[in-house]
JSON list of C-alpha atoms and ligand atoms in Angstrom, two decimals:
[
{"chain": "H", "resi": 1, "resn": "MET", "atom": "CA", "xyz": [17.40, -24.42, -48.80]},
{"chain": "H", "resi": 2, "resn": "GLU", "atom": "CA", "xyz": [17.31, -27.90, -47.01]},
{"chain": "H", "resi": 3, "resn": "HIS", "atom": "CA", "xyz": [21.20, -27.11, -45.79]},
{"chain": "H", "resi": 4, "resn": "LYS", "atom": "CA", "xyz": [20.05, -24.47, -44.49]},
{"chain": "H", "resi": 5, "resn": "ILE", "atom": "CA", "xyz": [16.96, -25.59, -41.94]},
{"chain": "H", "resi": 6, "resn": "ASP", "atom": "CA", "xyz": [17.66, -28.03, -38.84]},
{"chain": "H", "resi": 7, "resn": "PHE", "atom": "CA", "xyz": [14.16, -29.05, -38.34]},
{"chain": "H", "resi": 8, "resn": "ILE", "atom": "CA", "xyz": [13.22, -30.27, -35.16]},
{"chain": "H", "resi": 9, "resn": "GLN", "atom": "CA", "xyz": [10.41, -32.22, -33.62]},
{"chain": "H", "resi": 10, "resn": "SER", "atom": "CA", "xyz": [10.04, -32.23, -29.76]},
{"chain": "H", "resi": 11, "resn": "GLU", "atom": "CA", "xyz": [9.49, -30.46, -26.83]},
{"chain": "H", "resi": 12, "resn": "ALA", "atom": "CA", "xyz": [11.01, -27.30, -27.00]},
{"chain": "H", "resi": 13, "resn": "LEU", "atom": "CA", "xyz": [11.87, -26.24, -23.37]},
{"chain": "H", "resi": 14, "resn": "PRO", "atom": "CA", "xyz": [14.96, -30.01, -24.32]},
{"chain": "H", "resi": 15, "resn": "VAL", "atom": "CA", "xyz": [15.94, -28.74, -27.15]},
{"chain": "H", "resi": 16, "resn": "LEU", "atom": "CA", "xyz": [16.73, -25.27, -26.17]},
{"chain": "H", "resi": 17, "resn": "ASP", "atom": "CA", "xyz": [18.65, -26.72, -23.14]},
{"chain": "H", "resi": 18, "resn": "ASN", "atom": "CA", "xyz": [20.22, -28.60, -25.31]},
{"chain": "H", "resi": 19, "resn": "LEU", "atom": "CA", "xyz": [21.44, -25.04, -27.53]},
{"chain": "H", "resi": 20, "resn": "LEU", "atom": "CA", "xyz": [22.73, -23.81, -24.50]},
{"chain": "H", "resi": 21, "resn": "ARG", "atom": "CA", "xyz": [24.84, -25.99, -24.24]},
{"chain": "H", "resi": 22, "resn": "LYS", "atom": "CA", "xyz": [26.97, -25.22, -26.90]},
{"chain": "H", "resi": 23, "resn": "GLU", "atom": "CA", "xyz": [28.78, -22.22, -26.43]},
{"chain": "H", "resi": 24, "resn": "ALA", "atom": "CA", "xyz": [28.24, -21.02, -29.81]},
{"chain": "H", "resi": 25, "resn": "ASN", "atom": "CA", "xyz": [24.96, -20.92, -29.88]},
{"chain": "H", "resi": 26, "resn": "GLU", "atom": "CA", "xyz": [25.08, -18.24, -27.40]},
{"chain": "H", "resi": 27, "resn": "GLY", "atom": "CA", "xyz": [24.09, -14.76, -28.79]},
{"chain": "H", "resi": 28, "resn": "SER", "atom": "CA", "xyz": [23.99, -15.92, -32.48]},
{"chain": "H", "resi": 29, "resn": "TYR", "atom": "CA", "xyz": [20.60, -15.85, -33.63]},
{"chain": "H", "resi": 30, "resn": "ASP", "atom": "CA", "xyz": [18.36, -13.28, -35.59]},
{"chain": "H", "resi": 31, "resn": "PHE", "atom": "CA", "xyz": [14.63, -14.42, -34.52]},
{"chain": "H", "resi": 32, "resn": "ALA", "atom": "CA", "xyz": [12.88, -16.78, -32.72]},
{"chain": "H", "resi": 33, "resn": "TYR", "atom": "CA", "xyz": [8.34, -16.97, -32.87]},
{"chain": "H", "resi": 34, "resn": "VAL", "atom": "CA", "xyz": [7.11, -18.47, -29.93]},
{"chain": "H", "resi": 35, "resn": "ASP", "atom": "CA", "xyz": [3.47, -20.35, -30.19]},
{"chain": "H", "resi": 36, "resn": "ALA", "atom": "CA", "xyz": [3.67, -23.38, -27.97]},
{"chain": "H", "resi": 37, "resn": "ASP", "atom": "CA", "xyz": [2.70, -24.05, -24.64]},
{"chain": "H", "resi": 38, "resn": "LYS", "atom": "CA", "xyz": [1.05, -20.91, -23.09]},
{"chain": "H", "resi": 39, "resn": "LEU", "atom": "CA", "xyz": [1.90, -21.92, -19.28]},
{"chain": "H", "resi": 40, "resn": "ASN", "atom": "CA", "xyz": [5.90, -21.65, -20.81]},
{"chain": "H", "resi": 41, "resn": "TYR", "atom": "CA", "xyz": [6.47, -18.75, -21.88]},
{"chain": "H", "resi": 42, "resn": "TRP", "atom": "CA", "xyz": [8.81, -17.17, -19.62]},
{"chain": "H", "resi": 43, "resn": "ASN", "atom": "CA", "xyz": [10.32, -20.26, -19.65]},
{"chain": "H", "resi": 44, "resn": "TYR", "atom": "CA", "xyz": [11.35, -19.86, -23.42]},
{"chain": "H", "resi": 45, "resn": "HIS", "atom": "CA", "xyz": [11.57, -16.14, -22.57]},
{"chain": "H", "resi": 46, "resn": "GLU", "atom": "CA", "xyz": [14.83, -16.93, -20.57]},
{"chain": "H", "resi": 47, "resn": "ARG", "atom": "CA", "xyz": [16.50, -19.09, -22.92]},
{"chain": "H", "resi": 48, "resn": "LEU", "atom": "CA", "xyz": [15.92, -17.15, -26.12]},
{"chain": "H", "resi": 49, "resn": "MET", "atom": "CA", "xyz": [16.92, -14.16, -24.05]},
{"chain": "H", "resi": 50, "resn": "LYS", "atom": "CA", "xyz": [20.55, -16.37, -24.51]},
{"chain": "H", "resi": 51, "resn": "LEU", "atom": "CA", "xyz": [20.06, -17.31, -27.42]},
{"chain": "H", "resi": 52, "resn": "VAL", "atom": "CA", "xyz": [18.37, -14.53, -29.99]},
{"chain": "H", "resi": 53, "resn": "LYS", "atom": "CA", "xyz": [21.86, -12.01, -31.00]},
{"chain": "H", "resi": 54, "resn": "VAL", "atom": "CA", "xyz": [21.49, -8.42, -28.90]},
{"chain": "H", "resi": 55, "resn": "GLY", "atom": "CA", "xyz": [19.58, -6.98, -31.75]},
{"chain": "H", "resi": 56, "resn": "GLY", "atom": "CA", "xyz": [18.21, -10.41, -32.72]},
{"chain": "H", "resi": 57, "resn": "ILE", "atom": "CA", "xyz": [14.39, -10.38, -32.47]},
{"chain": "H", "resi": 58, "resn": "ILE", "atom": "CA", "xyz": [11.69, -12.34, -30.34]},
{"chain": "H", "resi": 59, "resn": "VAL", "atom": "CA", "xyz": [7.71, -12.58, -31.55]},
{"chain": "H", "resi": 60, "resn": "TYR", "atom": "CA", "xyz": [5.67, -14.16, -28.76]},
{"chain": "H", "resi": 61, "resn": "ASP", "atom": "CA", "xyz": [2.21, -15.30, -30.17]},
{"chain": "H", "resi": 62, "resn": "ASN", "atom": "CA", "xyz": [-1.67, -14.94, -28.40]},
{"chain": "H", "resi": 63, "resn": "THR", "atom": "CA", "xyz": [-0.56, -12.92, -25.10]},
{"chain": "H", "resi": 64, "resn": "LEU", "atom": "CA", "xyz": [-3.76, -11.22, -25.44]},
{"chain": "H", "resi": 65, "resn": "TRP", "atom": "CA", "xyz": [-5.11, -14.97, -25.37]},
{"chain": "H", "resi": 66, "resn": "GLY", "atom": "CA", "xyz": [-8.77, -13.43, -26.77]},
{"chain": "H", "resi": 67, "resn": "GLY", "atom": "CA", "xyz": [-8.74, -10.48, -24.45]},
{"chain": "H", "resi": 68, "resn": "SER", "atom": "CA", "xyz": [-9.16, -11.81, -22.11]},
{"chain": "H", "resi": 69, "resn": "VAL", "atom": "CA", "xyz": [-5.64, -10.89, -20.00]},
{"chain": "H", "resi": 70, "resn": "ALA", "atom": "CA", "xyz": [-7.37, -7.51, -19.88]},
{"chain": "H", "resi": 71, "resn": "ALA", "atom": "CA", "xyz": [-11.33, -8.88, -18.96]},
{"chain": "H", "resi": 72, "resn": "ASP", "atom": "CA", "xyz": [-13.80, -8.99, -16.18]},
{"chain": "H", "resi": 73, "resn": "PRO", "atom": "CA", "xyz": [-12.41, -12.44, -15.36]},
{"chain": "H", "resi": 74, "resn": "ALA", "atom": "CA", "xyz": [-16.57, -12.97, -14.89]},
{"chain": "H", "resi": 75, "resn": "THR", "atom": "CA", "xyz": [-16.94, -12.69, -17.98]},
{"chain": "H", "resi": 76, "resn": "VAL", "atom": "CA", "xyz": [-14.09, -14.79, -20.00]},
{"chain": "H", "resi": 77, "resn": "GLY", "atom": "CA", "xyz": [-15.55, -18.38, -19.70]},
{"chain": "H", "resi": 78, "resn": "HIS", "atom": "CA", "xyz": [-13.45, -20.70, -20.68]},
{"chain": "H", "resi": 79, "resn": "ARG", "atom": "CA", "xyz": [-9.99, -18.78, -21.02]},
{"chain": "H", "resi": 80, "resn": "GLY", "atom": "CA", "xyz": [-10.02, -17.14, -18.11]},
{"chain": "H", "resi": 81, "resn": "GLY", "atom": "CA", "xyz": [-8.63, -19.89, -16.19]},
{"chain": "H", "resi": 82, "resn": "ALA", "atom": "CA", "xyz": [-4.23, -20.65, -15.88]},
{"chain": "H", "resi": 83, "resn": "VAL", "atom": "CA", "xyz": [-3.37, -20.19, -19.25]},
{"chain": "H", "resi": 84, "resn": "THR", "atom": "CA", "xyz": [-5.05, -16.40, -18.60]},
{"chain": "H", "resi": 85, "resn": "GLN", "atom": "CA", "xyz": [-2.90, -16.42, -15.46]},
{"chain": "H", "resi": 86, "resn": "SER", "atom": "CA", "xyz": [0.27, -17.24, -16.47]},
{"chain": "H", "resi": 87, "resn": "THR", "atom": "CA", "xyz": [0.05, -14.62, -19.99]},
{"chain": "H", "resi": 88, "resn": "ILE", "atom": "CA", "xyz": [-1.06, -11.94, -17.39]},
{"chain": "H", "resi": 89, "resn": "GLN", "atom": "CA", "xyz": [1.81, -12.34, -15.69]},
{"chain": "H", "resi": 90, "resn": "PHE", "atom": "CA", "xyz": [4.05, -13.39, -18.54]},
{"chain": "H", "resi": 91, "resn": "ASN", "atom": "CA", "xyz": [3.01, -9.98, -20.08]},
{"chain": "H", "resi": 92, "resn": "LYS", "atom": "CA", "xyz": [4.15, -8.12, -16.98]},
{"chain": "H", "resi": 93, "resn": "SER", "atom": "CA", "xyz": [7.27, -9.15, -16.52]},
{"chain": "H", "resi": 94, "resn": "ILE", "atom": "CA", "xyz": [8.33, -8.97, -20.16]},
{"chain": "H", "resi": 95, "resn": "ALA", "atom": "CA", "xyz": [7.14, -5.49, -20.25]},
{"chain": "H", "resi": 96, "resn": "ALA", "atom": "CA", "xyz": [9.64, -4.72, -16.68]},
{"chain": "H", "resi": 97, "resn": "ASP", "atom": "CA", "xyz": [12.42, -6.23, -18.77]},
{"chain": "H", "resi": 98, "resn": "PRO", "atom": "CA", "xyz": [15.50, -3.97, -18.81]},
{"chain": "H", "resi": 99, "resn": "ARG", "atom": "CA", "xyz": [17.00, -6.85, -21.34]},
{"chain": "H", "resi": 100, "resn": "VAL", "atom": "CA", "xyz": [14.37, -6.03, -24.29]},
{"chain": "H", "resi": 101, "resn": "ASP", "atom": "CA", "xyz": [12.52, -3.56, -25.90]},
{"chain": "H", "resi": 102, "resn": "ILE", "atom": "CA", "xyz": [9.14, -4.73, -26.62]},
{"chain": "H", "resi": 103, "resn": "SER", "atom": "CA", "xyz": [5.29, -4.05, -28.69]},
{"chain": "H", "resi": 104, "resn": "LEU", "atom": "CA", "xyz": [2.81, -5.65, -28.04]},
{"chain": "H", "resi": 105, "resn": "ALA", "atom": "CA", "xyz": [0.83, -5.95, -31.03]},
{"chain": "H", "resi": 106, "resn": "PRO", "atom": "CA", "xyz": [-3.36, -5.97, -30.76]},
{"chain": "H", "resi": 107, "resn": "LEU", "atom": "CA", "xyz": [-3.58, -8.32, -33.95]},
{"chain": "H", "resi": 108, "resn": "GLY", "atom": "CA", "xyz": [-5.13, -11.67, -33.96]},
{"chain": "H", "resi": 109, "resn": "ASP", "atom": "CA", "xyz": [-5.06, -12.69, -30.74]},
{"chain": "H", "resi": 110, "resn": "GLY", "atom": "CA", "xyz": [-2.18, -10.89, -29.61]},
{"chain": "H", "resi": 111, "resn": "ILE", "atom": "CA", "xyz": [1.77, -10.78, -30.57]},
{"chain": "H", "resi": 112, "resn": "THR", "atom": "CA", "xyz": [4.06, -9.42, -28.30]},
{"chain": "H", "resi": 113, "resn": "VAL", "atom": "CA", "xyz": [7.08, -8.04, -30.51]},
{"chain": "H", "resi": 114, "resn": "CYS", "atom": "CA", "xyz": [10.88, -7.89, -28.33]},
{"chain": "H", "resi": 115, "resn": "ARG", "atom": "CA", "xyz": [13.97, -6.72, -29.36]},
{"chain": "H", "resi": 116, "resn": "ARG", "atom": "CA", "xyz": [16.65, -8.11, -27.36]},
{"chain": "H", "resi": 117, "resn": "ILE", "atom": "CA", "xyz": [18.79, -4.46, -26.08]},
{"chain": "H", "resi": 118, "resn": "TYR", "atom": "CA", "xyz": [21.38, -5.94, -23.79]},
{"chain": "V", "resi": 201, "resn": "SAM", "atom": "C1", "xyz": [-0.95, -22.86, -31.96]},
{"chain": "V", "resi": 201, "resn": "SAM", "atom": "S1", "xyz": [0.09, -24.16, -32.54]},
{"chain": "V", "resi": 201, "resn": "SAM", "atom": "C2", "xyz": [1.13, -23.64, -33.53]},
{"chain": "V", "resi": 201, "resn": "SAM", "atom": "C3", "xyz": [0.98, -23.21, -34.78]},
{"chain": "V", "resi": 201, "resn": "SAM", "atom": "C4", "xyz": [2.19, -23.28, -35.46]},
{"chain": "V", "resi": 201, "resn": "SAM", "atom": "N1", "xyz": [2.61, -21.85, -35.11]},
{"chain": "V", "resi": 201, "resn": "SAM", "atom": "C5", "xyz": [1.92, -22.94, -37.02]},
{"chain": "V", "resi": 201, "resn": "SAM", "atom": "O1", "xyz": [1.45, -22.11, -37.30]},
{"chain": "V", "resi": 201, "resn": "SAM", "atom": "O2", "xyz": [0.93, -23.82, -38.06]},
{"chain": "V", "resi": 201, "resn": "SAM", "atom": "C6", "xyz": [0.41, -24.87, -31.43]},
{"chain": "V", "resi": 201, "resn": "SAM", "atom": "C7", "xyz": [1.50, -25.60, -30.85]},
{"chain": "V", "resi": 201, "resn": "SAM", "atom": "O3", "xyz": [2.36, -25.52, -30.34]},
{"chain": "V", "resi": 201, "resn": "SAM", "atom": "C8", "xyz": [2.65, -26.96, -30.12]},
{"chain": "V", "resi": 201, "resn": "SAM", "atom": "N2", "xyz": [3.28, -27.40, -28.62]},
{"chain": "V", "resi": 201, "resn": "SAM", "atom": "C9", "xyz": [2.47, -27.52, -27.43]},
{"chain": "V", "resi": 201, "resn": "SAM", "atom": "N3", "xyz": [3.58, -27.59, -26.65]},
{"chain": "V", "resi": 201, "resn": "SAM", "atom": "C10", "xyz": [4.77, -28.48, -26.36]},
{"chain": "V", "resi": 201, "resn": "SAM", "atom": "C11", "xyz": [6.19, -27.48, -26.29]},
{"chain": "V", "resi": 201, "resn": "SAM", "atom": "N4", "xyz": [5.65, -27.92, -24.95]},
{"chain": "V", "resi": 201, "resn": "SAM", "atom": "N5", "xyz": [7.14, -28.27, -26.95]},
{"chain": "V", "resi": 201, "resn": "SAM", "atom": "C12", "xyz": [7.42, -28.09, -28.40]},
{"chain": "V", "resi": 201, "resn": "SAM", "atom": "N6", "xyz": [6.33, -28.24, -28.87]},
{"chain": "V", "resi": 201, "resn": "SAM", "atom": "C13", "xyz": [4.90, -27.55, -28.11]},
{"chain": "V", "resi": 201, "resn": "SAM", "atom": "C14", "xyz": [2.16, -28.21, -30.38]},
{"chain": "V", "resi": 201, "resn": "SAM", "atom": "O4", "xyz": [2.21, -29.85, -31.17]},
{"chain": "V", "resi": 201, "resn": "SAM", "atom": "C15", "xyz": [1.25, -27.35, -31.54]},
{"chain": "V", "resi": 201, "resn": "SAM", "atom": "O5", "xyz": [2.39, -27.74, -32.66]}
]
C-alpha cells in the first residue's frame, strides 16, 4: 500500500493550507481524523470543510475532554482551562454549522462524527 500513502510529519495547519493551494484537492478526501492540538480544532474544521468531499466524514477526538465540557467549572481541576473553553466553543460551533450533520458519541473521551452535507 506504500504507493497510496503520503506520510507527512509536520505542523498540521500549514500542511492543510498547502493542500488547499492545489485546486484538485478541494472536495477530494473521503475521511479525516483530527486528534492534534485541541485549540486549533475550528481552524482544522474550516480547512477540512474544503478538502473533504460532500458526503465525506470527519472524526474529531476528545470532544468531551474528560467530561469537563459539561462539568461544574469548580470541579474539573486541570481540565478546566483553555482546552475546555475551546472545546465547549468548538462543540457549539460545529453543532450550529449548517454544512455538516454531527453526532457526539460518549465513547472514550468523546468522539464527534461529522458528515459534510454541502
Ligand atoms: C493524542 S496524540 C494523537 C495520537 C494518535 N491519534 C494515535 O492514535 O496515535 C496528539 C498528537 O498531535 C500532535 N500534535 C499536537 N499539535 C499538533 C499540531 N499543531 N500539528 C500537528 N500535530 C500536532 C502531537 O505531537 C501528538 O502526536
